[in-house]
mmCIF file of N, CA and C in Angstrom:
data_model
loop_
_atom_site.group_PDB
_atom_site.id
_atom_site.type_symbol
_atom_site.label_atom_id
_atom_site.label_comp_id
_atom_site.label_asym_id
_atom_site.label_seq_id
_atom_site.Cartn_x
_atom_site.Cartn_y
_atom_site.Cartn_z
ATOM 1 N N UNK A 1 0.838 -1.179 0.000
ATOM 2 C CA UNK A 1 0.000 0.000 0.000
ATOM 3 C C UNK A 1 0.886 1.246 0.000
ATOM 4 N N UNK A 2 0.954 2.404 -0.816
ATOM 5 C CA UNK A 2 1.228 3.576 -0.960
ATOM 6 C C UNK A 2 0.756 4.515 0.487
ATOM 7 N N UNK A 3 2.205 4.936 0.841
ATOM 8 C CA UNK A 3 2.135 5.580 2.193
ATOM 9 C C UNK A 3 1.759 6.888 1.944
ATOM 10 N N UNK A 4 1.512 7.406 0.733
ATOM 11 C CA UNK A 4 1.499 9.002 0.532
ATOM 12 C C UNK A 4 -0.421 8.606 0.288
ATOM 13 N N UNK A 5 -0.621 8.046 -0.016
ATOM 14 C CA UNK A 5 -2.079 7.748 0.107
ATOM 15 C C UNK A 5 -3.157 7.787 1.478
ATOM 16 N N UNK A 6 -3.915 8.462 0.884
ATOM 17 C CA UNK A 6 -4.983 8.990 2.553
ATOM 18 C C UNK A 6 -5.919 7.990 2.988
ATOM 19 N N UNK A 7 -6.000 7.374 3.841
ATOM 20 C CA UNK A 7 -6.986 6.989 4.193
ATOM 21 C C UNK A 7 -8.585 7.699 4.479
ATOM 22 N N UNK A 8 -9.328 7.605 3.918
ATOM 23 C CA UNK A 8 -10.896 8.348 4.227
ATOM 24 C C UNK A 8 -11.299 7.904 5.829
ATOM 25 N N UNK A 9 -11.392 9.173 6.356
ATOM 26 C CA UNK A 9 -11.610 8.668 7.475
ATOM 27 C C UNK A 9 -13.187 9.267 8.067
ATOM 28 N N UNK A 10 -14.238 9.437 7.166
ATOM 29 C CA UNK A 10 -15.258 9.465 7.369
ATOM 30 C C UNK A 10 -15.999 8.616 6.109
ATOM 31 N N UNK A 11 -16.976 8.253 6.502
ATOM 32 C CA UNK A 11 -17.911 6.852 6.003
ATOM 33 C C UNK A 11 -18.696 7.621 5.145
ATOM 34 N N UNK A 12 -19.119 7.446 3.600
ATOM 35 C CA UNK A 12 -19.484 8.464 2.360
ATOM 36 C C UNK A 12 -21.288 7.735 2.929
ATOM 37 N N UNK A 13 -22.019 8.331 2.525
ATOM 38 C CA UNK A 13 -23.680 7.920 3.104
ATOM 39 C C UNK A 13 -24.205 8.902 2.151
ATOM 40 N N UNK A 14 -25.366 8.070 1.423
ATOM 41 C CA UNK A 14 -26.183 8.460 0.343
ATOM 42 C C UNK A 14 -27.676 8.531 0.736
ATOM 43 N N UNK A 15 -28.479 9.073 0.583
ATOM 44 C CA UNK A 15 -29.808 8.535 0.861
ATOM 45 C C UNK A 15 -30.613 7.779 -0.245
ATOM 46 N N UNK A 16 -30.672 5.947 0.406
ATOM 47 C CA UNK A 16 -31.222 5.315 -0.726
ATOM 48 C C UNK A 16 -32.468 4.841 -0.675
ATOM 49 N N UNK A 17 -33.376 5.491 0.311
ATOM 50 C CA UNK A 17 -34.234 4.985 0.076
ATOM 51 C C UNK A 17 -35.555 6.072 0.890
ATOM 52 N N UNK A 18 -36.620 6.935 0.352
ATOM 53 C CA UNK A 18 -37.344 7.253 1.334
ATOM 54 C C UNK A 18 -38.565 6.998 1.707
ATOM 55 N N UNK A 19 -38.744 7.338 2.908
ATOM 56 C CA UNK A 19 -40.223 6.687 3.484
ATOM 57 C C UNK A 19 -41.106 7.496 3.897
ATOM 58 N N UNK A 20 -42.494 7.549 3.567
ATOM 59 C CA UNK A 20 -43.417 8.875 3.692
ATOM 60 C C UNK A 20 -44.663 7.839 4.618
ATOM 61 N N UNK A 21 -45.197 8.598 4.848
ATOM 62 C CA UNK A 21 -46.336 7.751 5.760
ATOM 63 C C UNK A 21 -47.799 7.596 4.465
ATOM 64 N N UNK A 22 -47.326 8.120 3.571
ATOM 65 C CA UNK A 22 -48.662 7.226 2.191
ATOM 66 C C UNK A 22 -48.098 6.468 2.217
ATOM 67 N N UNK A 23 -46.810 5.712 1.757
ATOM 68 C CA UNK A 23 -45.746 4.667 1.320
ATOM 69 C C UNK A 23 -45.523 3.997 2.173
ATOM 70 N N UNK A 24 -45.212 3.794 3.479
ATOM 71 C CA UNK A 24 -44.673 2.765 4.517
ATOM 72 C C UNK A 24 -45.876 2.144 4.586
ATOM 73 N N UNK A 25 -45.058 0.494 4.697
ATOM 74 C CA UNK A 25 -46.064 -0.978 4.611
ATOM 75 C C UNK A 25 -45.732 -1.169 6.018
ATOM 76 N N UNK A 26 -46.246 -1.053 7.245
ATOM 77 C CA UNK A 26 -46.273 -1.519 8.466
ATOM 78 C C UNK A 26 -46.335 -3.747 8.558
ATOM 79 N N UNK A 27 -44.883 -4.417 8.495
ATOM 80 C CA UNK A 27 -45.304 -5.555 8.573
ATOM 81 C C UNK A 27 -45.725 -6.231 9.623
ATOM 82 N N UNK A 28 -46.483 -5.529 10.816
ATOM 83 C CA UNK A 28 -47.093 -6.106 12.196
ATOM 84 C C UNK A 28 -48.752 -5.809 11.450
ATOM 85 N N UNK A 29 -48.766 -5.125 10.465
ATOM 86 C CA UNK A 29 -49.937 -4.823 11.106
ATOM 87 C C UNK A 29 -50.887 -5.981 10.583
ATOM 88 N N UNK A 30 -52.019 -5.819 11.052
ATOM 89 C CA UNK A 30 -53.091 -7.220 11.309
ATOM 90 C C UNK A 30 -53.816 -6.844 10.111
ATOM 91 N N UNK A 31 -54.590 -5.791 9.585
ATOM 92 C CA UNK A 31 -55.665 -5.951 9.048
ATOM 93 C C UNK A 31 -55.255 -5.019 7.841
ATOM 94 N N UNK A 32 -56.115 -4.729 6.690
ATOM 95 C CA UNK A 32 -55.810 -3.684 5.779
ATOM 96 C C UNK A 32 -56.468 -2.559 5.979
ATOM 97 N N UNK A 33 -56.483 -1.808 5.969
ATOM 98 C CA UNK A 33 -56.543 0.008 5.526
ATOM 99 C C UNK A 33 -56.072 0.566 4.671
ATOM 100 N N UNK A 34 -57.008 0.594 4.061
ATOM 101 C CA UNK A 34 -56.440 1.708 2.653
ATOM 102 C C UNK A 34 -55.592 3.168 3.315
ATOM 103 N N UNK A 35 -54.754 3.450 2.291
ATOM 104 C CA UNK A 35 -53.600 4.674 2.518
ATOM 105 C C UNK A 35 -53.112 5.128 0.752
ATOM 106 N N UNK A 36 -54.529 5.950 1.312
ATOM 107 C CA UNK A 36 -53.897 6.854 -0.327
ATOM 108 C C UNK A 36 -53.035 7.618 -0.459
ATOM 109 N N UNK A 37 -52.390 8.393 -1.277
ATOM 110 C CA UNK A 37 -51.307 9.403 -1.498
ATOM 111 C C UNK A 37 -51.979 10.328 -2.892
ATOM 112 N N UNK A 38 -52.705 11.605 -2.679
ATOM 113 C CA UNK A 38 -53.019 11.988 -3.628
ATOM 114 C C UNK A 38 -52.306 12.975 -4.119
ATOM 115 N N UNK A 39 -52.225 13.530 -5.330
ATOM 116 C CA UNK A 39 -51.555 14.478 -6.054
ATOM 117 C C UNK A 39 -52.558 15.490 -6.914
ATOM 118 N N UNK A 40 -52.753 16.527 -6.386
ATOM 119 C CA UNK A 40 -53.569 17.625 -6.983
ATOM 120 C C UNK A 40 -53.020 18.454 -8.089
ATOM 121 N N UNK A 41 -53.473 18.878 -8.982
ATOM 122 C CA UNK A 41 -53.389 20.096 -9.827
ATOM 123 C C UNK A 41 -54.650 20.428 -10.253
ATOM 124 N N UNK A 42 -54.602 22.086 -10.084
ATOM 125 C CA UNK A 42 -55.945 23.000 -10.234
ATOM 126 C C UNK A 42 -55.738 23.597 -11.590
ATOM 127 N N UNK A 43 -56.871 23.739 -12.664
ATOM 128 C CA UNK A 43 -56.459 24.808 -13.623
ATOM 129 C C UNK A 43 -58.122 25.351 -13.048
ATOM 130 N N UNK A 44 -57.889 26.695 -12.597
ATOM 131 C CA UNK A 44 -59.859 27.154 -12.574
ATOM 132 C C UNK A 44 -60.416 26.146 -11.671
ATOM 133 N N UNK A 45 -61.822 26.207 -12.717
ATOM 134 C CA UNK A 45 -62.761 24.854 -11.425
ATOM 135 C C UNK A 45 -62.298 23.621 -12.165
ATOM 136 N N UNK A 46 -61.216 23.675 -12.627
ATOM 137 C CA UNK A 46 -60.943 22.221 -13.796
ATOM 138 C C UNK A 46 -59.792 21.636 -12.715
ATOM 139 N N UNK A 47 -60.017 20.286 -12.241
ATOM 140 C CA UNK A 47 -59.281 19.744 -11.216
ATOM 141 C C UNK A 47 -58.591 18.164 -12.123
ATOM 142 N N UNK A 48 -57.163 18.245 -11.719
ATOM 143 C CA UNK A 48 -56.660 16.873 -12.166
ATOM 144 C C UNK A 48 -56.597 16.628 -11.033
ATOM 145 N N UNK A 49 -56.505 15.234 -10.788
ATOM 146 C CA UNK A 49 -56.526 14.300 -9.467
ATOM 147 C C UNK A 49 -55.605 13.000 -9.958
ATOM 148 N N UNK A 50 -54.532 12.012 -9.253
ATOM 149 C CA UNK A 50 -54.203 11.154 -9.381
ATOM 150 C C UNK A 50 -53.907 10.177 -7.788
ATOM 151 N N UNK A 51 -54.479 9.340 -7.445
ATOM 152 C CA UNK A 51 -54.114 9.048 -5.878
ATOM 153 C C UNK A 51 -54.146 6.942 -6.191
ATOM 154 N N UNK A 52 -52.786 6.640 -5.296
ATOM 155 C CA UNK A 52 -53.046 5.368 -5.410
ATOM 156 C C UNK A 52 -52.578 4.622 -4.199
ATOM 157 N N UNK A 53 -52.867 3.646 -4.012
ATOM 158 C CA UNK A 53 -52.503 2.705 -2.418
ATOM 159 C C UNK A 53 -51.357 1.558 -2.905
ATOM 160 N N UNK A 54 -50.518 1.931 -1.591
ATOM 161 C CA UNK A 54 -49.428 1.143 -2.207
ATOM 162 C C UNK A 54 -49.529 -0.301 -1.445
ATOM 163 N N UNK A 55 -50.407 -0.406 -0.814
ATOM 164 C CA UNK A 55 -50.689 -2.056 0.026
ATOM 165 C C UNK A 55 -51.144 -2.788 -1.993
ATOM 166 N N UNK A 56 -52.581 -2.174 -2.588
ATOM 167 C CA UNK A 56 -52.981 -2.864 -3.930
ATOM 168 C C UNK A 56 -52.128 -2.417 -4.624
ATOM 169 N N UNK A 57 -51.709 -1.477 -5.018
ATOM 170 C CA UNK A 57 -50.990 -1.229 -5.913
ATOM 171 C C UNK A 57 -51.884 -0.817 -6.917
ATOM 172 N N UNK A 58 -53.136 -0.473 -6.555
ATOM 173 C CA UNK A 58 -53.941 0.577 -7.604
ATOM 174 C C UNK A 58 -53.953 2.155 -8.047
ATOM 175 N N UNK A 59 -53.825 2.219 -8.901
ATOM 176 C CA UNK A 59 -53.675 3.789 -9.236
ATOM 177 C C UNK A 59 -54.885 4.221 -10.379
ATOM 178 N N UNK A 60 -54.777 5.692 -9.611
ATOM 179 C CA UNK A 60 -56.219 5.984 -10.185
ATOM 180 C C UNK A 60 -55.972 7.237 -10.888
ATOM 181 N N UNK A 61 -56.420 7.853 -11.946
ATOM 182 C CA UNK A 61 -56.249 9.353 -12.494
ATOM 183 C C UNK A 61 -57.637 9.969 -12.817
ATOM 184 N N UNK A 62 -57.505 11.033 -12.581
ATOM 185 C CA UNK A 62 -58.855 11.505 -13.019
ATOM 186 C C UNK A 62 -59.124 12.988 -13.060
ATOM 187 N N UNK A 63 -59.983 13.612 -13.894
ATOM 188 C CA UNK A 63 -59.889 15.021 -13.974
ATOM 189 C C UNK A 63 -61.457 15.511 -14.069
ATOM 190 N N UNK A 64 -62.031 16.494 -13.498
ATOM 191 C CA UNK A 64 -63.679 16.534 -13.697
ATOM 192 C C UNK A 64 -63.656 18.319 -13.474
ATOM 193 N N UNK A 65 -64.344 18.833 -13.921
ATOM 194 C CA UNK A 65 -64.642 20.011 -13.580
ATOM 195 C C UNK A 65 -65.441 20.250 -12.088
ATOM 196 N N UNK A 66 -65.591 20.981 -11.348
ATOM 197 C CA UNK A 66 -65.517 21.558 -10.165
ATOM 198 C C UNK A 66 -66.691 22.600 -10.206
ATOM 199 N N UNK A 67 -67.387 22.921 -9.198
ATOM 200 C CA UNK A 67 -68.304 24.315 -8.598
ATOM 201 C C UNK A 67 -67.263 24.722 -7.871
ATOM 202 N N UNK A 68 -68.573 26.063 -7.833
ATOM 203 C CA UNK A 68 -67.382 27.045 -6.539
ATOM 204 C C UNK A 68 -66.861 26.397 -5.268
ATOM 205 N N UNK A 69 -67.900 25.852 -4.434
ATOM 206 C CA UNK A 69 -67.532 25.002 -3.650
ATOM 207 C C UNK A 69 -66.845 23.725 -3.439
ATOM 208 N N UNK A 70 -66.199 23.303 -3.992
ATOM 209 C CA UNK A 70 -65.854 21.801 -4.695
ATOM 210 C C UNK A 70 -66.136 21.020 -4.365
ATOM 211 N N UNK A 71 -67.637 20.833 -4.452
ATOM 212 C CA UNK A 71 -68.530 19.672 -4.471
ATOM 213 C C UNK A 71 -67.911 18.370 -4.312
ATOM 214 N N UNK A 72 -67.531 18.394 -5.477
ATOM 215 C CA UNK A 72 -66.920 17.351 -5.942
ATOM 216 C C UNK A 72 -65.514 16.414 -5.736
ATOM 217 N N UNK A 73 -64.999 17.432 -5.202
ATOM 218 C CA UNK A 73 -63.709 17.097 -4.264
ATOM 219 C C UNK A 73 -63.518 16.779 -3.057
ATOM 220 N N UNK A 74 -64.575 17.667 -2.838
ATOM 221 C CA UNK A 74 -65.173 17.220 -1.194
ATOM 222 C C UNK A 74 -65.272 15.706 -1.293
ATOM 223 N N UNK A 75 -66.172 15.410 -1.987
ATOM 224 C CA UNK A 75 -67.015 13.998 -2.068
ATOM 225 C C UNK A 75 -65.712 12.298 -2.045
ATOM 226 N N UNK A 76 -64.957 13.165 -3.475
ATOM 227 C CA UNK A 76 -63.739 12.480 -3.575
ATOM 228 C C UNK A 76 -62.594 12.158 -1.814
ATOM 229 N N UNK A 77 -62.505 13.516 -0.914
ATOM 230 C CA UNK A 77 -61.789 13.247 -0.126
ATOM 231 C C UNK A 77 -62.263 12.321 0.693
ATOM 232 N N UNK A 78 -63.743 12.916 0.957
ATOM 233 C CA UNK A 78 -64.231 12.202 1.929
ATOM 234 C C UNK A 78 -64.328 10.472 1.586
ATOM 235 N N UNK A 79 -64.266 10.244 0.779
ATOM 236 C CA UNK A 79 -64.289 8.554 0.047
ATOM 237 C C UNK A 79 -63.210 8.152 0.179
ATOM 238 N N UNK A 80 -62.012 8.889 -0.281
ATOM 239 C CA UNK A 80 -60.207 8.057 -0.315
ATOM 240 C C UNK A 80 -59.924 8.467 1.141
ATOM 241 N N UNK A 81 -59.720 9.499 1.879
ATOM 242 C CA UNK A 81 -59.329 9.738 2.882
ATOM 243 C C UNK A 81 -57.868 9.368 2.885
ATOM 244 N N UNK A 82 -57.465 10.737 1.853
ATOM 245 C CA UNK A 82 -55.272 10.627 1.694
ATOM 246 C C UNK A 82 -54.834 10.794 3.006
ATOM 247 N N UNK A 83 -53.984 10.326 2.861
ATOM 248 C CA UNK A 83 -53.192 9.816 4.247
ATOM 249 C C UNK A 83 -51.341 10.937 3.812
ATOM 250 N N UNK A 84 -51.372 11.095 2.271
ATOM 251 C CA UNK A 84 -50.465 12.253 1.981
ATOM 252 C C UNK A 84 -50.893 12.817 0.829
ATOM 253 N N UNK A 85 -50.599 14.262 0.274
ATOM 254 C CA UNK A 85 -51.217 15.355 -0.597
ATOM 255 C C UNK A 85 -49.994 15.972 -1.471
ATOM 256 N N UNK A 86 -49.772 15.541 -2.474
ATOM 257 C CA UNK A 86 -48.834 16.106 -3.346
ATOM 258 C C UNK A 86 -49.184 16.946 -4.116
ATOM 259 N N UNK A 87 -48.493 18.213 -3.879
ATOM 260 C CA UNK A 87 -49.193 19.387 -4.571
ATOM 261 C C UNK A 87 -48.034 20.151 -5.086
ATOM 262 N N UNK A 88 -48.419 21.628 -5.936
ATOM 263 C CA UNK A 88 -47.744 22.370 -6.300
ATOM 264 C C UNK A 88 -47.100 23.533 -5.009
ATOM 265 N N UNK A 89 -45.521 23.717 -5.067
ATOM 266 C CA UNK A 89 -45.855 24.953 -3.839
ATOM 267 C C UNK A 89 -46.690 26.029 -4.101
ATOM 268 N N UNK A 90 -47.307 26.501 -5.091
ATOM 269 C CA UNK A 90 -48.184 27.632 -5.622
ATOM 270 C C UNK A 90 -49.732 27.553 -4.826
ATOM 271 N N UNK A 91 -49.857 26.107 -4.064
ATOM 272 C CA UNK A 91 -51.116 25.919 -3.909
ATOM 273 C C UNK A 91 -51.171 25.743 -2.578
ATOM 274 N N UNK A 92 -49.795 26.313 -1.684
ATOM 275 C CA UNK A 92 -50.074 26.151 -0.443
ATOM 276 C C UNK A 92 -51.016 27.041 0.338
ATOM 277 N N UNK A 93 -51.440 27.479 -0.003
ATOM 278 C CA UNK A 93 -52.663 28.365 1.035
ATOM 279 C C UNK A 93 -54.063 28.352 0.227
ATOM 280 N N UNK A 94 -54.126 27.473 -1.067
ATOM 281 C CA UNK A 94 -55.619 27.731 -1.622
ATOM 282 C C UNK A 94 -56.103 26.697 -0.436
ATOM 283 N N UNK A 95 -57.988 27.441 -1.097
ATOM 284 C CA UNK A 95 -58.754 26.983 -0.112
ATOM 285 C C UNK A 95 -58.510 25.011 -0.925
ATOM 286 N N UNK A 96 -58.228 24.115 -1.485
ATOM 287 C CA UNK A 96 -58.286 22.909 -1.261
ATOM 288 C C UNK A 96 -57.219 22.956 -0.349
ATOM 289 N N UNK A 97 -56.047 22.943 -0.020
ATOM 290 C CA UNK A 97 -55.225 22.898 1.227
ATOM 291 C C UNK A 97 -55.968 23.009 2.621
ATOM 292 N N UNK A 98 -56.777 23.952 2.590
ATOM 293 C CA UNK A 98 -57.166 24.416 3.545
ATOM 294 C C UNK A 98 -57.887 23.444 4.158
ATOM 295 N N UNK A 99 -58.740 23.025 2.923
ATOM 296 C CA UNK A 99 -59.841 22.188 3.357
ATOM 297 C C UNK A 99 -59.736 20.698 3.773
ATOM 298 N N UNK A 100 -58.296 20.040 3.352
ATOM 299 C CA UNK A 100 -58.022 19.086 3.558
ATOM 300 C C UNK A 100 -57.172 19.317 4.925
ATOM 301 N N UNK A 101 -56.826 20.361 5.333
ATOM 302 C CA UNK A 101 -56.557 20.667 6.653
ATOM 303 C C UNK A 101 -57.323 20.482 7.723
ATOM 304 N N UNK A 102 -58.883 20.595 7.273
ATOM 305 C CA UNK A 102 -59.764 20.452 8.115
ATOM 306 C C UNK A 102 -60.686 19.419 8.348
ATOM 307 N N UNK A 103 -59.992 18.266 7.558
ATOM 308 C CA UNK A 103 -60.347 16.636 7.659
ATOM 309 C C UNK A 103 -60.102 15.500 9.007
ATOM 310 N N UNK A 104 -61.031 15.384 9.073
ATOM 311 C CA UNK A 104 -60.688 14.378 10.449
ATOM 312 C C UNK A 104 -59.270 13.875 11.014
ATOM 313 N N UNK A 105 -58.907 13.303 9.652
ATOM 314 C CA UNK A 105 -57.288 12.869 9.185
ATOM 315 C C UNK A 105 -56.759 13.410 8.784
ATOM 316 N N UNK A 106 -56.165 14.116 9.142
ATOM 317 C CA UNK A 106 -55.203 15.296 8.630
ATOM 318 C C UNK A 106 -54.145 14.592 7.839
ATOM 319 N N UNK A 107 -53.781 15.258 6.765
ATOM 320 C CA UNK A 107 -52.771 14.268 5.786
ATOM 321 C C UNK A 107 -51.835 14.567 5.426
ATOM 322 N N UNK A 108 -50.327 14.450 5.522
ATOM 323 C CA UNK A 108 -49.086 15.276 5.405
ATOM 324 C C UNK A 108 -49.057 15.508 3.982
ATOM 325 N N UNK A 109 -48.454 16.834 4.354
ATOM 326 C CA UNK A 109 -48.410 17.869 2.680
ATOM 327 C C UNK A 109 -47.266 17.616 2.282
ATOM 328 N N UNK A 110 -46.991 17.330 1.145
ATOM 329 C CA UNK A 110 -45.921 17.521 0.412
ATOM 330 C C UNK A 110 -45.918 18.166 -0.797
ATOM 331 N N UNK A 111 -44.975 19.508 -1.068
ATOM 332 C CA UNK A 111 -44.852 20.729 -1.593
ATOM 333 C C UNK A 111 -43.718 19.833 -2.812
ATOM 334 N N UNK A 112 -44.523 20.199 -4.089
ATOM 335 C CA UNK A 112 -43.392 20.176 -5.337
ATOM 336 C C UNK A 112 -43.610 21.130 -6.024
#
């Protein structure tokens, strides 16, 4: 071995793998529960939607127009009940943020 050569004396660490609470498979647990992960984009009252469970491995897409109130989104949350919300940072304070703030289950935000 070459004595003019350095030894590394700190350990190089990558991050290979991450874990969100839509995504983590709990292997104790007993029974199933769905755990959606949805992903919003707004144009107007024109809403894209994509949310899927990673226990089935179903994925869903979908886009519908909207009222003022979002009827219709409402209806949607209240049925999947996301467990995480992938959104634009542009959309952190519209009222859908808001409103999924104010869900029984509150569902961690994640800003792209």
């Amino acid at each position: 071995m070459d004595k003019s050569a350095k030894k590394e004396k700190c350990v190089r660490r990558e991050i290979c793998n991450v874990v969100t609470k839509g995504i983590y498979k709990d292997p104790n647990s007993t029974g199933y529960e769905p755990k959606f992960v949805l992903a919003i984009k707004r144009f107007g009252n024109e809403i894209g939607v994509t949310f899927f469970d990673v226990a089935t491995l179903k994925f869903y897409v979908g886009q519908f127009n909207d009222d003022e109130p979002l009827s219709n989104f409402r209806t949607l949350i209240s049925q999947i009940r996301p467990v995480e919300v992938l959104h634009e940072r542009e959309m952190a304070n519209s009222d859908i943020i808001k409103m999924l703030k104010n869900t029984p289950i509150v569902p961690v935000f994640t800003p792209m």
